[in-house]
Amino acid sequence: MTIADDPYAANLPWRATGLLAASDLTAADVHVARRLGAIGGEDDERVLLAAALAVQALRSGSVCVVLDDVEDAPTDWQEAIRRSPLVADGPHGPADRPLRWVDGRVYLDRYWRDEQTVRAAVHDRLARPATVDPDVLAAAVDRLYPSAADDAQRLALRTAATSHLTVLTGGPGTGKTTTVARLVAALQSAAGPRLRVALAAPTGKAAARLQESVNAEVALLGAADVAAVGSLHAMTVHRLLGRRPGSSTRFRHDRLRRLPHDVVVVDESSMVSLSLMARLVEALRPTARLVLVGDPDQLVSVEAGAVLGDLVAAFPRDVVRLTRTHRYGPSLAALAEAIRLGDADTALAVLRSGDEHLSLVEPTGDRLSPQDVAGLREDVEASSRALVAAARAGDAPAALQALGAHRLLLAHREGPFGVAHWAATVEAWVGAGGGPWPLGRPLLVTENDRASGLYNGDTGVVVADGLGGVAVAFGEPDDPRLVRPYRLPAVQPVHAMTVHRGQGSQFARVTLVLPPVPSPLLTRELLYTAVTRAREHVRVIGTEDAVRAAVERPVRRASGLREPR
């Protein structure tokens, strides 16, 4: 018997009857709906079903439920919902109702209000041109991007200077960070001087990477631009807004206490949830420029909303997209583009082409055989040997180089296609090592720690310190940073990781083990994100059906933000 067949499974609604029992709802969905009904004096199961589905939608990343998409909908459903005392009917309905019906969508009212906040801010910012000296701007663009081949980057600079909202998108390695550095320099020339610039990202790891990359690019500019831009500091969006103790939704900066910055750049904005984006745009001064940078084709926020993708879909003429990749060659670029476009036939043809940078391993049975994972094991053992050799020699740059040589990515955390199983398998292949800090062990930081400057998602490797002890090397091979074990935040071995965890990282070689077709995590965004982590080679282990399912199954998050109005 499976969990789905078990009537006593913990995730199933207890004592649910009628419509609530017939739907694919959890106990939490039903409990919230019933509680709302009890508070608001509503016992119509059609309304309670809509409430439960709205809660369920949030757990799956949507901000609302589209009634027309619900199978076997009750009769007179919309009429029952619209006249319910729990529901505000339309955008101008009462403000004290927990649910809201708008254009065939049912929201928890808070999320509808967040959506309206973002929508209003976007329309307002696009409607108001920013003041800039056109001659100075033209000179700055020509100085920073003199080549006509850089048309998209030149457009990004002009857009950021003349608009209060810039959406800069592009795949991995298309030069988004380089463009951000020159964009700030152009603004300091054309709209400054002494503009107050904030760099932010959804996670500490992404913020640290943004700061390092942008400052490295700024250092390559002319002396005048370097002096004008100075040293830029990045932080998480939460820290930028100033999180209040004891609250995850309220911040020190809001519509009454605005951020002091003239320019706010948010990298990896595909991972910013709807609620966080709403708090950010509320806190911006009307005259501030907002630059959203990211790849809408990658995995989105773990919380509700897909704001960047919604904005790209709703305002395509106002988006600057970079398309020329510098990270990988034409074969990897062709695979990424086929996946992005949802072309499964082309994606499979590219994977099977015999190109040295790509391989598809198609299992012949229900379980992966030693032959199926022979290439994976070869890469794992080769990188492990290089790690251990460099670690024993105390060569931190070489150890970090080996750490980025190969990475095994999975969709799931648990189960036969999950991180836990494969991490144990890899450790059995390479050996666990002796002592609490075996030399060459790769480590993953699992919590943010400002004191040590390490963030959730950072990876390092244990190396000899030359004095008989050990340290853990973090950072890039050309600039390693050694941290003593006692100063580390929580860490764990990182023989494998989820694709979501690997987002924003890059490796020379990547192996992706796909789960079976029924897995809900098998999506276009997951496959695209995984293959674009590689610089040199991608190995996909999975059936043709799994590849097709992934390419043809985009993440669908219900939202009204995609509809410009």
Short mmCIF file of C-alpha atoms in Angstrom, two decimals, residues 325 328-351 353 355 358 528 531-532:
data_model
loop_
_atom_site.label_atom_id
_atom_site.label_comp_id
_atom_site.label_asym_id
_atom_site.label_seq_id
_atom_site.Cartn_x
_atom_site.Cartn_y
_atom_site.Cartn_z
CA THR A 325 26.58 33.58 -23.94
CA TYR A 328 29.81 27.66 -22.68
CA GLY A 329 30.11 26.64 -26.32
CA PRO A 330 27.52 26.26 -29.08
CA SER A 331 26.41 22.72 -28.24
CA LEU A 332 25.54 23.53 -24.62
CA ALA A 333 23.92 26.76 -25.80
CA ALA A 334 21.80 24.82 -28.32
CA LEU A 335 20.62 22.43 -25.60
CA ALA A 336 19.75 25.26 -23.22
CA GLU A 337 17.83 27.10 -25.93
CA ALA A 338 15.88 24.00 -26.97
CA ILE A 339 14.85 23.43 -23.36
CA ARG A 340 13.95 27.10 -22.90
CA LEU A 341 11.73 27.00 -25.98
CA GLY A 342 10.06 23.75 -24.93
CA ASP A 343 11.38 21.83 -27.96
CA ALA A 344 11.81 18.28 -26.65
CA ASP A 345 12.71 16.76 -30.05
CA THR A 346 15.60 19.17 -30.55
CA ALA A 347 16.77 18.80 -26.93
CA LEU A 348 16.91 15.02 -27.30
CA ALA A 349 18.61 15.26 -30.70
CA VAL A 350 21.29 17.55 -29.26
CA LEU A 351 21.84 15.26 -26.27
CA SER A 353 24.34 14.02 -31.16
CA ASP A 355 29.01 15.95 -29.18
CA LEU A 358 26.96 16.38 -24.04
CA TYR A 528 17.26 24.33 -17.85
CA VAL A 531 22.25 22.06 -17.66
CA THR A 532 23.21 25.75 -17.54
#
